[in-house]
Short mmCIF file of C-alpha atoms (C1' of nucleotides) in Angstrom, two decimals:
data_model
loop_
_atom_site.label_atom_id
_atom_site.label_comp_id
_atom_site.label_asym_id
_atom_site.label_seq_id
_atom_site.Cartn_x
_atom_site.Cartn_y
_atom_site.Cartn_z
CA UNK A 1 146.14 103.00 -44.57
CA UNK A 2 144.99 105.53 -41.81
CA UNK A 3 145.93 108.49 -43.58
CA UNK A 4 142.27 108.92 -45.26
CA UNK A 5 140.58 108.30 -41.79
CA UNK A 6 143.32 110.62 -39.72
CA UNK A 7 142.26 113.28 -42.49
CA UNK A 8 138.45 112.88 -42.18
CA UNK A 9 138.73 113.50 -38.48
CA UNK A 10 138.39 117.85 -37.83
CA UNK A 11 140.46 117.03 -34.39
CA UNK A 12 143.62 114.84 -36.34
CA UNK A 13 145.80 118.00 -36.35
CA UNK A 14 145.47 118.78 -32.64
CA UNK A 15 147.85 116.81 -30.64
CA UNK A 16 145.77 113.63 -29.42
CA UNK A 17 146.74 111.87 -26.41
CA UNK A 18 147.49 108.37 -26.71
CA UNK A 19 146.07 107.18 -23.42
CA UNK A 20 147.31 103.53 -24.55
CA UNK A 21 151.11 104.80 -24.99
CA UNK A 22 151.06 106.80 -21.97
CA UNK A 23 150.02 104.12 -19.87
CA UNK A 24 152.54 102.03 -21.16
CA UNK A 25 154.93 103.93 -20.74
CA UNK A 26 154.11 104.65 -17.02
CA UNK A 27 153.70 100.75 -16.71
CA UNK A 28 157.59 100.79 -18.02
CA UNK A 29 158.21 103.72 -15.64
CA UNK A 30 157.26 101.76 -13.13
CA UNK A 31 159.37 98.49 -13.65
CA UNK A 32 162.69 100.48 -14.18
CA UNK A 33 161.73 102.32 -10.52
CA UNK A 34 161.32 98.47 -9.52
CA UNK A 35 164.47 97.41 -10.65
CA UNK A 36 166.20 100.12 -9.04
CA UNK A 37 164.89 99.00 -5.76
CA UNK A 38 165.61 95.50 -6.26
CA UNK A 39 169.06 96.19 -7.42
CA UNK A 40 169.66 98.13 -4.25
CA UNK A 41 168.26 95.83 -2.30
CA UNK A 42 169.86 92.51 -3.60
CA UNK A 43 172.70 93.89 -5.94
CA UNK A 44 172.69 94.91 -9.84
CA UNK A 45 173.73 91.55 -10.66
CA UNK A 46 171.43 89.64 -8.58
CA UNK A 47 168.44 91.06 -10.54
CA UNK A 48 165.74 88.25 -11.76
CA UNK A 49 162.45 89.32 -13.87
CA UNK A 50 160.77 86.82 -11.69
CA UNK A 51 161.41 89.33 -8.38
CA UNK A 52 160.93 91.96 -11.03
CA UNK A 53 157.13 90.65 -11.96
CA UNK A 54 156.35 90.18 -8.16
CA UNK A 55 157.64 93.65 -7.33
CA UNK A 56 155.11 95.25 -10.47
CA UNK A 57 152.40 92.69 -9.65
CA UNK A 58 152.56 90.25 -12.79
CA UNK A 59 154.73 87.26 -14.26
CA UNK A 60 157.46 87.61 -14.88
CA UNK A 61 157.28 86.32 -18.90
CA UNK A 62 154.35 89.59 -18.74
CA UNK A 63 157.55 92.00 -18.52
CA UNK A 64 158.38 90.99 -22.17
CA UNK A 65 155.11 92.60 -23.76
CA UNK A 66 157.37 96.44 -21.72
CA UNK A 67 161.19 95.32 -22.68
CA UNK A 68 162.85 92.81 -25.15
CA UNK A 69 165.01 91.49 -22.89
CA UNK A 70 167.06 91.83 -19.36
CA UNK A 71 169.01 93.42 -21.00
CA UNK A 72 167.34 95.66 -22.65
CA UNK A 73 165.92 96.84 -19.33
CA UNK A 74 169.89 97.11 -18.03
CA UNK A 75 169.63 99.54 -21.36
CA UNK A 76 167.17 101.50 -20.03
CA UNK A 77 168.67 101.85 -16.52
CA UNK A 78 172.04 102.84 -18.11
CA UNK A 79 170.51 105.62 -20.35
CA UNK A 80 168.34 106.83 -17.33
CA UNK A 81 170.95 107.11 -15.44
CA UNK A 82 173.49 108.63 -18.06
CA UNK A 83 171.05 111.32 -18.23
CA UNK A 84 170.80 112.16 -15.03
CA UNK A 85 174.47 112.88 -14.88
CA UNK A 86 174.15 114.79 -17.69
CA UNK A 87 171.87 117.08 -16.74
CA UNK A 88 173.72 117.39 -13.80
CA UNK A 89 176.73 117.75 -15.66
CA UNK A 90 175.31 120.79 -18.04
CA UNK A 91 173.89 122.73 -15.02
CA UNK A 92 177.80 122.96 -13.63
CA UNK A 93 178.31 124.06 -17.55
CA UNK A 94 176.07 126.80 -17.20
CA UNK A 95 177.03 127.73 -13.48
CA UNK A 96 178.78 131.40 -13.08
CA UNK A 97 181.83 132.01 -12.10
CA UNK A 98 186.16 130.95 -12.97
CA UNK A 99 187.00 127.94 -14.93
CA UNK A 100 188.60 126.66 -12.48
CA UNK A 101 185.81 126.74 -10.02
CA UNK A 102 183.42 124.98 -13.03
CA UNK A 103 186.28 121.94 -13.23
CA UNK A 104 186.06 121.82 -9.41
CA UNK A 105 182.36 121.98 -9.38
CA UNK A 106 182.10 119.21 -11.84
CA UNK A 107 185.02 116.75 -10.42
CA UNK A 108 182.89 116.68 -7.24
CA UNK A 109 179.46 116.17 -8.65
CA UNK A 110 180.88 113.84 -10.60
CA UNK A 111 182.06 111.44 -7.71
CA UNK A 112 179.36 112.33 -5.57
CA UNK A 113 177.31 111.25 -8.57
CA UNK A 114 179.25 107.79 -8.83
CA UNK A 115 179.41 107.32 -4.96
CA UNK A 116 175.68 107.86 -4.56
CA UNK A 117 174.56 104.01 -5.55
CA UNK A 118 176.44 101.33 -6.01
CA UNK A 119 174.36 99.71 -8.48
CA UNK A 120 174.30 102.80 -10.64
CA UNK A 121 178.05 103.30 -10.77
CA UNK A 122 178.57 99.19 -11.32
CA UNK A 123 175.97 99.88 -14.69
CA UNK A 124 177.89 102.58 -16.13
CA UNK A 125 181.31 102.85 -15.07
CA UNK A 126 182.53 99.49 -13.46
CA UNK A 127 181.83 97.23 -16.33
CA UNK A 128 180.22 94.54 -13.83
CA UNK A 129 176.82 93.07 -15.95
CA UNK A 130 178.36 89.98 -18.13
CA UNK A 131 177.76 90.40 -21.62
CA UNK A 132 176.00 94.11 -21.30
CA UNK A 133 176.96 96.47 -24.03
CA UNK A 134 174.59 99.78 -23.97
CA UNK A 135 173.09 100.48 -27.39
CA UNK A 136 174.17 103.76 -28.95
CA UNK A 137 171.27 105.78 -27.96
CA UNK A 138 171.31 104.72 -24.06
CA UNK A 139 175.16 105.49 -25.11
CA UNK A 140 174.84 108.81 -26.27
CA UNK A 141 174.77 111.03 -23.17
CA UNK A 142 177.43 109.32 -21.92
CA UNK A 143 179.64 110.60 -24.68
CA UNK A 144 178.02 114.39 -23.79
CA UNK A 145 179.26 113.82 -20.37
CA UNK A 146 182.41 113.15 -21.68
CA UNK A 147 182.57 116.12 -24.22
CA UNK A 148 181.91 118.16 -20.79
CA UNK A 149 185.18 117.40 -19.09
CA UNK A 150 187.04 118.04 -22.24
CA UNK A 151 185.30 121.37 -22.33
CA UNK A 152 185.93 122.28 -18.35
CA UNK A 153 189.75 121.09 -18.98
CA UNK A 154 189.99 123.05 -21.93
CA UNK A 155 188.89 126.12 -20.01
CA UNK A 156 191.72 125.90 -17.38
CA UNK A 157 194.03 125.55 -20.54
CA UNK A 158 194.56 121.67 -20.36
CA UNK A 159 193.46 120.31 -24.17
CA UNK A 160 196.14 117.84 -24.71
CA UNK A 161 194.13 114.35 -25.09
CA UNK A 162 196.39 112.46 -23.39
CA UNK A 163 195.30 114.67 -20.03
CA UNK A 164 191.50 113.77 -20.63
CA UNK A 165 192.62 110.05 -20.06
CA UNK A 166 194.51 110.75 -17.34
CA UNK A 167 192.03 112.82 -15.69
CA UNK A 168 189.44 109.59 -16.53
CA UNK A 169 191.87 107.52 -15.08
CA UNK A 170 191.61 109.18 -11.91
CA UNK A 171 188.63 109.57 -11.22
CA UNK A 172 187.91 105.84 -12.53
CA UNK A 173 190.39 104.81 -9.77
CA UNK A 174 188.73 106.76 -6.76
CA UNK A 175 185.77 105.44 -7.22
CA UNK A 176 186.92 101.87 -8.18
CA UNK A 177 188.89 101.73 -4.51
CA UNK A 178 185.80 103.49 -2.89
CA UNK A 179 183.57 100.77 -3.62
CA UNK A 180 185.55 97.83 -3.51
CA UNK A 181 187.78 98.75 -0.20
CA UNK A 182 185.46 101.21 2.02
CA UNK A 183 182.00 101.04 0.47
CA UNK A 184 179.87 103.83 1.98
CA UNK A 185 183.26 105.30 3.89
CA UNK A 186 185.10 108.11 2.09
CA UNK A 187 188.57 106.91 2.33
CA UNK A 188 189.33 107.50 -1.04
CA UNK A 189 187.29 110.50 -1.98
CA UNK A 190 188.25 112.32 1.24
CA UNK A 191 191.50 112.45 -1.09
CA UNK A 192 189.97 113.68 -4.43
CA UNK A 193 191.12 117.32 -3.74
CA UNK A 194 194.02 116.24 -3.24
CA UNK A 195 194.29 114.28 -6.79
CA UNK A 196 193.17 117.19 -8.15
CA UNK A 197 195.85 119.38 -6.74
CA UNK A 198 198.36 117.12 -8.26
CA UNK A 199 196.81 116.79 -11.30
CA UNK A 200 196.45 120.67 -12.45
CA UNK A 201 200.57 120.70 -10.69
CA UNK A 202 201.21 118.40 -13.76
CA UNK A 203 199.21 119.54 -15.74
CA UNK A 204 200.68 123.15 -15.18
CA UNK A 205 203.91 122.17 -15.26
CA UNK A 206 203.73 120.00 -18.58
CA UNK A 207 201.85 123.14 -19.92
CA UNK A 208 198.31 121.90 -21.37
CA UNK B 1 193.48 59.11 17.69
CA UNK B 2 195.73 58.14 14.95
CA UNK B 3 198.64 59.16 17.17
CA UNK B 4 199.53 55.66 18.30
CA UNK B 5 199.12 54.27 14.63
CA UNK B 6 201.89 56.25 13.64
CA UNK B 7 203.96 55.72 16.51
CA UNK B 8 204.03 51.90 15.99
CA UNK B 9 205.26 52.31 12.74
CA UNK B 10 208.76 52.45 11.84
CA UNK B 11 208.88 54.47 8.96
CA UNK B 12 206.55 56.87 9.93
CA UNK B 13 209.21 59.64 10.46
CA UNK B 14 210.11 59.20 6.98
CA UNK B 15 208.69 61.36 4.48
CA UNK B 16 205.96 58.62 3.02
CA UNK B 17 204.51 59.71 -0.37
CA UNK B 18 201.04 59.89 -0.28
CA UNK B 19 200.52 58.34 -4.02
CA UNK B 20 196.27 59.18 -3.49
CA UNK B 21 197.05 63.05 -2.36
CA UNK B 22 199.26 63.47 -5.14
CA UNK B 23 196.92 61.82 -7.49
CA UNK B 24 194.26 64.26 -5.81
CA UNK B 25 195.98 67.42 -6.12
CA UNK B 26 197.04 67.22 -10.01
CA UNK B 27 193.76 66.64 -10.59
CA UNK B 28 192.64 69.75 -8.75
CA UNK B 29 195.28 71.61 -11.08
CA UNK B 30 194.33 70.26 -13.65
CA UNK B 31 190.83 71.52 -13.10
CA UNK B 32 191.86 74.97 -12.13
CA UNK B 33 194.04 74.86 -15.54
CA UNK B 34 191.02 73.97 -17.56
CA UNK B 35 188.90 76.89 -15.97
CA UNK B 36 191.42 79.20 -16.77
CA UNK B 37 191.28 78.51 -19.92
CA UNK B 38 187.69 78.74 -19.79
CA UNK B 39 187.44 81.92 -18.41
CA UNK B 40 189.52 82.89 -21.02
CA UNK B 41 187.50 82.11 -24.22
CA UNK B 42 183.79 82.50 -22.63
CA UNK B 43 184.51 85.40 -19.88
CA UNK B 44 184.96 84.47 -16.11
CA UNK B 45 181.63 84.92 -15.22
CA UNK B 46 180.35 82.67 -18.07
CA UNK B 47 182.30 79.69 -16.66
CA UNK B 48 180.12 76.65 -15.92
CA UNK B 49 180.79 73.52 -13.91
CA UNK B 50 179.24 70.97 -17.11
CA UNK B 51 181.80 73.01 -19.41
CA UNK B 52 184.41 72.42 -16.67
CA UNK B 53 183.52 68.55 -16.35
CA UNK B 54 183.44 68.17 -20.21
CA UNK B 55 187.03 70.03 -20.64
CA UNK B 56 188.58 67.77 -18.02
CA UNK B 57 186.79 64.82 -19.11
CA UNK B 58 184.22 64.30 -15.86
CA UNK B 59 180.90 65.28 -14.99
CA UNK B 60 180.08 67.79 -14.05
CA UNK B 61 179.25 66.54 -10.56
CA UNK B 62 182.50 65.02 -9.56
CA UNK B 63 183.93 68.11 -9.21
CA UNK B 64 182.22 68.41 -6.44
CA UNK B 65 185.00 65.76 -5.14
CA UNK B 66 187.42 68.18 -5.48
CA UNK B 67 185.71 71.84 -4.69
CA UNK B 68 183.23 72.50 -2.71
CA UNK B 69 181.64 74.75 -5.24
CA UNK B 70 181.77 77.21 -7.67
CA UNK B 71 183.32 79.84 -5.38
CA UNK B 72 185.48 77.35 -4.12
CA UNK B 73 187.42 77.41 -7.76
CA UNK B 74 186.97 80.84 -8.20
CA UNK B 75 188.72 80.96 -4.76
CA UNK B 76 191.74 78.59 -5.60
CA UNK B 77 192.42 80.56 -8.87
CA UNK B 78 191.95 83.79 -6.97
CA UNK B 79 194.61 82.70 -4.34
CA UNK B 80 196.85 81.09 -7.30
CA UNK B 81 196.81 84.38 -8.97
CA UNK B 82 197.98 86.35 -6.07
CA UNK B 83 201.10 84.21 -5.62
CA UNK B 84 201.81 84.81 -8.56
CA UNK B 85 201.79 88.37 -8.73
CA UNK B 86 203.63 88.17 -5.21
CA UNK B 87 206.21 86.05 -6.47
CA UNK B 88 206.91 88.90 -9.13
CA UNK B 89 206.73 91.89 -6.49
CA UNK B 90 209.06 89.76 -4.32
CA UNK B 91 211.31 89.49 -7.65
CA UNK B 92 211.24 93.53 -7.82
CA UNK B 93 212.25 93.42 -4.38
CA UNK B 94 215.26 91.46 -4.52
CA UNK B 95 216.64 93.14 -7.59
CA UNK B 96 219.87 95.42 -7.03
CA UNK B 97 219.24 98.86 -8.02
CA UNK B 98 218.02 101.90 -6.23
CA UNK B 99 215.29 102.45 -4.44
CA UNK B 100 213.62 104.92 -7.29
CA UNK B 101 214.71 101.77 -9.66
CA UNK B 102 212.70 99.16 -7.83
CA UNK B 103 209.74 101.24 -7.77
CA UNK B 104 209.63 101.99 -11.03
CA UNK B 105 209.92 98.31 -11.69
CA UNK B 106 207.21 97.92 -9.77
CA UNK B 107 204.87 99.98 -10.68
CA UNK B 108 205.47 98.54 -14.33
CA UNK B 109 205.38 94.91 -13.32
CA UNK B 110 202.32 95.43 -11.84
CA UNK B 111 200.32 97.03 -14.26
CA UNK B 112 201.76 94.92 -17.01
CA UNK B 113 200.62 91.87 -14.96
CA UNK B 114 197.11 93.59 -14.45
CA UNK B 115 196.70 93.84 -18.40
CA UNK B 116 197.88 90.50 -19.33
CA UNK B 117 194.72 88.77 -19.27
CA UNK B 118 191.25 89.94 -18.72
CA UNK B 119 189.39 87.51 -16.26
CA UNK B 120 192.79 87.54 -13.95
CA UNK B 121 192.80 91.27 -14.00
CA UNK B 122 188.19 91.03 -13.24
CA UNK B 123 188.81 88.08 -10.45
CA UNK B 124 192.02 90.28 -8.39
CA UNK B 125 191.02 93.94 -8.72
CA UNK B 126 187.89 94.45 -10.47
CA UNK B 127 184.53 93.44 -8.56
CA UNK B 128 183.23 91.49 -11.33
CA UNK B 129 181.96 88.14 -9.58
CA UNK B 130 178.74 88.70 -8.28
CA UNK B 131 178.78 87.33 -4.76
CA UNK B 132 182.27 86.33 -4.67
CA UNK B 133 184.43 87.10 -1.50
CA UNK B 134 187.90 85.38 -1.39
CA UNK B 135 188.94 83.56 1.76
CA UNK B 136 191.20 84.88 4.42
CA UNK B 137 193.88 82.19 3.07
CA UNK B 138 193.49 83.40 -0.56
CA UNK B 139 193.16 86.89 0.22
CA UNK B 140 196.70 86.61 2.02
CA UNK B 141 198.93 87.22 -0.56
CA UNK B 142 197.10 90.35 -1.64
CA UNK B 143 197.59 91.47 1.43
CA UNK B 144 201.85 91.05 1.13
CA UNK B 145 201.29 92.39 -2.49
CA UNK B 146 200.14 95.29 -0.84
CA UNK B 147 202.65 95.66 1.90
CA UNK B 148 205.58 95.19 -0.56
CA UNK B 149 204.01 98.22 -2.24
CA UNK B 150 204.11 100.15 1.00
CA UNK B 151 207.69 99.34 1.14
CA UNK B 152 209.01 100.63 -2.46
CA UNK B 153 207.50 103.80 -1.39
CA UNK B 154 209.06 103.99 1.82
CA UNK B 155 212.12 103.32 0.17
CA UNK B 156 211.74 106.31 -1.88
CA UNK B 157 210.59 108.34 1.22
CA UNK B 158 206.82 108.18 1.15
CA UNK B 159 205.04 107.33 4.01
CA UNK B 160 202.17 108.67 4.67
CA UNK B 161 199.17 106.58 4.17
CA UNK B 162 197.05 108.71 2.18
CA UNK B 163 199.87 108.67 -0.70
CA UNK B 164 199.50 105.07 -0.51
CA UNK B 165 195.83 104.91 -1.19
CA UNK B 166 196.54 107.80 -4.06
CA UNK B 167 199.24 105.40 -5.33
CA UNK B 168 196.55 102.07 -5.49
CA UNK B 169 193.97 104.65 -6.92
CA UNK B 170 195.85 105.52 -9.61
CA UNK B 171 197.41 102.02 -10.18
CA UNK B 172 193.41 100.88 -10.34
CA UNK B 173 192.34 103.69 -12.73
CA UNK B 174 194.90 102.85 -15.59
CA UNK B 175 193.81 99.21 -15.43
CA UNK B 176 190.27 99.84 -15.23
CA UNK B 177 190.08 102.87 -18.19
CA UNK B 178 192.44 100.66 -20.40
CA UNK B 179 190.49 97.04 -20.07
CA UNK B 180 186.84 99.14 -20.13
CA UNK B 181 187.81 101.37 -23.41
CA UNK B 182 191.13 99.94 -24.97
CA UNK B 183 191.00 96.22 -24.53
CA UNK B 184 194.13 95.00 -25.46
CA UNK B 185 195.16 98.58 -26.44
CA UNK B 186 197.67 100.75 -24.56
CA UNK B 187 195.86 104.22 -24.47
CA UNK B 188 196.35 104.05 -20.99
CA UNK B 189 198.85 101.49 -20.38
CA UNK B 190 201.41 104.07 -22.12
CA UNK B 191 200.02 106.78 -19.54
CA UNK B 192 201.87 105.01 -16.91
CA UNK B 193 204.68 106.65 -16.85
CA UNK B 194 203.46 110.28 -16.73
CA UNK B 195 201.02 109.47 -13.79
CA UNK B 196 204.21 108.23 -12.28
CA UNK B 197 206.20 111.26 -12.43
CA UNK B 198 202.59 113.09 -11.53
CA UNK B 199 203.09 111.23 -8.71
CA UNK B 200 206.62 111.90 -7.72
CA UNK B 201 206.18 115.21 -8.66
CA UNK B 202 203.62 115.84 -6.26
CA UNK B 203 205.02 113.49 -3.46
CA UNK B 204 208.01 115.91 -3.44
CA UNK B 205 206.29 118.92 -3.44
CA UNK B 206 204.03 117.54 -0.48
CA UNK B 207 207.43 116.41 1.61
CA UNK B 208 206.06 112.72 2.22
"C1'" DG C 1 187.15 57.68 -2.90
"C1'" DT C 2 185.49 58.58 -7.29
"C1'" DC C 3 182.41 58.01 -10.41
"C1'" DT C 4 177.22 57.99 -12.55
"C1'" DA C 5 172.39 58.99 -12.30
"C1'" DT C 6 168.95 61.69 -10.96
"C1'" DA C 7 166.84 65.42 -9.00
"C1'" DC C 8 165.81 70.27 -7.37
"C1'" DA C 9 165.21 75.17 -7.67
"C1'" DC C 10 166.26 78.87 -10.12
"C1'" DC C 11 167.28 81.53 -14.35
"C1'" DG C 12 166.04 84.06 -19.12
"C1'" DA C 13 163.25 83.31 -22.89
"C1'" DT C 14 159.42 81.75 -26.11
"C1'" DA C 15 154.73 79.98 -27.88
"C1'" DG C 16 150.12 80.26 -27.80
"C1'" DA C 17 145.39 80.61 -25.51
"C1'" DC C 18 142.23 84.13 -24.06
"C1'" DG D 1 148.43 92.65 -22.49
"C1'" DT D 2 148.47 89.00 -19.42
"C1'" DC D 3 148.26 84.54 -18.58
"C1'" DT D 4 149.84 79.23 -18.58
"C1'" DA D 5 152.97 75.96 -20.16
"C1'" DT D 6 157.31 74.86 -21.46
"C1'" DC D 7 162.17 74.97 -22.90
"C1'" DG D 8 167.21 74.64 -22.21
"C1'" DG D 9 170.36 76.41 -19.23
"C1'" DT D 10 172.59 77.08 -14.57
"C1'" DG D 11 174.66 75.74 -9.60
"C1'" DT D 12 173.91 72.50 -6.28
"C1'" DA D 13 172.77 68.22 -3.73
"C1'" DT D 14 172.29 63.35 -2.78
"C1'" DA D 15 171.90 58.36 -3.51
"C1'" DG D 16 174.23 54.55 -4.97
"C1'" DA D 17 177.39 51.70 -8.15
"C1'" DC D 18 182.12 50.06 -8.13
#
DNA sequence: GTCTATACACCGATAGAC
DNA sequence: GTCTATCGGTGTATAGAC
């Protein structure tokens, strides 16, 4: 239907701006940034679109025309974030020098990463939203991350898959006891060297 | 002021049954027994006081005459819970055996109790309740759980406090990886036993 | 004391006017 | 795209019947 008029147009094969898409999706922009305030401020959980539309300056039924649903803008903050890590994730990837200094590099980051924000860690690794399931695509880098480790194990010689789940399951379990018995304190990842020490001892030992 | 009331009474030493109290308190089980159940087809956090009052056959309202809210359940199933898981640490405690026995006893006990059922598991370790803070009273047996814990590993000869908080962390990881990617699976459950000897293994090594 | 009836304020979501 | 109006749901509170 707009193929003859794209065609009659000498400018159609340049790359147009859509001014209307772009503000849209700055007008999106700026809800997510909202919701990340008000989930700091009042908790993930605690998040209403009413607050929301006051935050952005409209009602809060307005936020539909931008996302589907809550939860689709949960979606949104889950993929966000999930990319963030993984960027951060690839530059330890492509950071010189031993394995074993890449595995360290990333453990860290990684719990920094999940100790940074409470709500942010709650959305992707606590499962604390209800009913929220991330779509595949908001899913996706999260399986890169993933596909990471298994690549910074494998380089210090550790492939057995039953050592990915155990390395999960530790760091899952420092950061679940961060939050939930010294929130902002460092009890528990004051002892994440430590973990890792005994991991890669077991991990030597069992030999992969 | 009811002092001399009593006093003029002759039977008031004996142990009167107080048919009213009685009355009161199975129906307060009763409730809690209904919201387990509950929590157990819809989720814990989907649990709502009209689907409370229908299951027991009230309104929703006259619950009210037996809670003082929401949180006020939450809080009697919380405290139930952690008797319960008491009651079988206490169990592990008693049992003959040595010391290397009763820990691993524990340590299986405990997990296995954590993956039994899903909103037990979300109320006593996970964070999933949005404002939810148990009581002092409730919060009590946790508390013992917690101690008993300290005391299998004494038994064993750890003792220094930072093992203790590796020992919860890694306790917490299993149960969190398994109910977030393997509901009802074992893909971590079955790990249990070679983060245990991780453990050991690294406990010895460390003197403590 | 325990129930019913009614209400309030909030929530996510939808329909339709402009 | 943003609004108003409205819906069915929630936890919570209170007044009053019995």
């Amino acid at each position: 239907m707009s193929g003859k008029a794209i065609a009659d147009r000498p400018e159609a094969e340049a790359p147009r701006r859509d001014r209307r898409a772009e503000r849209r999706d700055a007008t999106r922009a700026e809800i997510l940034e909202a919701a990340w305030a008000l989930a700091g401020e009042q908790g993930l959980t605690e998040l209403s679109l009413r607050d929301l539309g006051d935050r952005v300056g409209m009602r809060a039924q307005s936020i539909y025309s931008y996302f589907d649903s809550k939860h689709a803008i949960y979606d949104a903050m889950f993929q966000e974030s999930n990319e963030e890590l993984l960027r951060r994730m690839q530059v330890v990837r492509d950071t010189a020098g031993t394995p074993n200094e890449r595995f360290l590099l990333g453990a860290r980051g990684f719990v920094e990463f999940a100790l940074e924000d409470l709500s942010r860690c709650q959305l992707l690794f606590l499962r604390t939203l209800p009913g929220f399931e991330p779509s595949p695509e908001a899913y996706a880098p999260a399986v890169l991350v993933l596909e990471l480790a298994r690549e910074r194990l494998a380089e210090i010689g550790i492939t057995r898959p039953e050592m990915l789940d155990i390395w999960t399951a530790l760091l899952s379990g420092i950061m679940q006891q961060q939050w939930a018995n010294d929130p902002g304190g460092d009890r528990w990842k004051k002892l994440l060297d430590d973990v890792i020490a005994m991991y890669l001892a077991y991990a030597k030992k069992r030999k992969s």
